Amino acid sequence: IRRSLRSMRRLELEGKLTSKERWRLMGLSDESYKILKDNNISDRLIHKICGNGIIVNVFEHLFRKVEPFLKTC
């Protein structure tokens, strides 16, 4: 995961991720992306939406690491 996050960040800084690629990295469906595009939501706004979230797979991984500690409390 760490390597993929570094790769994603590098691509993001280079501006090579499309709004659809960012959408997919967030774990969201192509169908929901199509709904946004069909309703004239700009790529810029989609980039902002994705930038204000957390990647679902990363969150799940972090939670699995923290969960054993929560059970001891």
PDB file of C-alpha atoms in Angstrom, residues 12 17-20 22-23 26 28 36 41-54:
ATOM      1  CA  GLU A  12      -0.940  13.523  -8.707  1.00  0.00           C
ATOM      2  CA  LEU A  17      -4.346  11.432 -13.076  1.00  0.00           C
ATOM      3  CA  THR A  18      -7.630  12.072 -14.813  1.00  0.00           C
ATOM      4  CA  SER A  19     -10.761  12.801 -12.832  1.00  0.00           C
ATOM      5  CA  LYS A  20     -12.016   9.298 -13.648  1.00  0.00           C
ATOM      6  CA  ARG A  22      -9.013   9.653  -9.141  1.00  0.00           C
ATOM      7  CA  TRP A  23     -12.649   8.611  -8.816  1.00  0.00           C
ATOM      8  CA  MET A  26     -11.377   6.436  -4.146  1.00  0.00           C
ATOM      9  CA  LEU A  28     -16.162   4.700  -6.343  1.00  0.00           C
ATOM     10  CA  LEU A  36     -21.722  13.260 -12.422  1.00  0.00           C
ATOM     11  CA  ILE A  41     -20.091  18.258 -13.127  1.00  0.00           C
ATOM     12  CA  SER A  42     -16.663  19.556 -14.126  1.00  0.00           C
ATOM     13  CA  ASP A  43     -13.454  17.551 -13.915  1.00  0.00           C
ATOM     14  CA  ARG A  44     -12.101  20.224 -11.599  1.00  0.00           C
ATOM     15  CA  LEU A  45     -14.941  19.690  -9.109  1.00  0.00           C
ATOM     16  CA  ILE A  46     -14.503  15.912  -9.303  1.00  0.00           C
ATOM     17  CA  HIS A  47     -10.784  16.385  -8.540  1.00  0.00           C
ATOM     18  CA  LYS A  48     -11.760  18.460  -5.480  1.00  0.00           C
ATOM     19  CA  ILE A  49     -14.294  15.869  -4.313  1.00  0.00           C
ATOM     20  CA  CYS A  50     -11.680  13.129  -4.540  1.00  0.00           C
ATOM     21  CA  GLY A  51      -9.046  15.280  -2.888  1.00  0.00           C
ATOM     22  CA  ASN A  52     -11.230  15.763   0.181  1.00  0.00           C
ATOM     23  CA  GLY A  53     -11.714  12.055   0.807  1.00  0.00           C
ATOM     24  CA  ILE A  54      -9.726   9.073   1.957  1.00  0.00           C
TER      25      ILE A  54
END
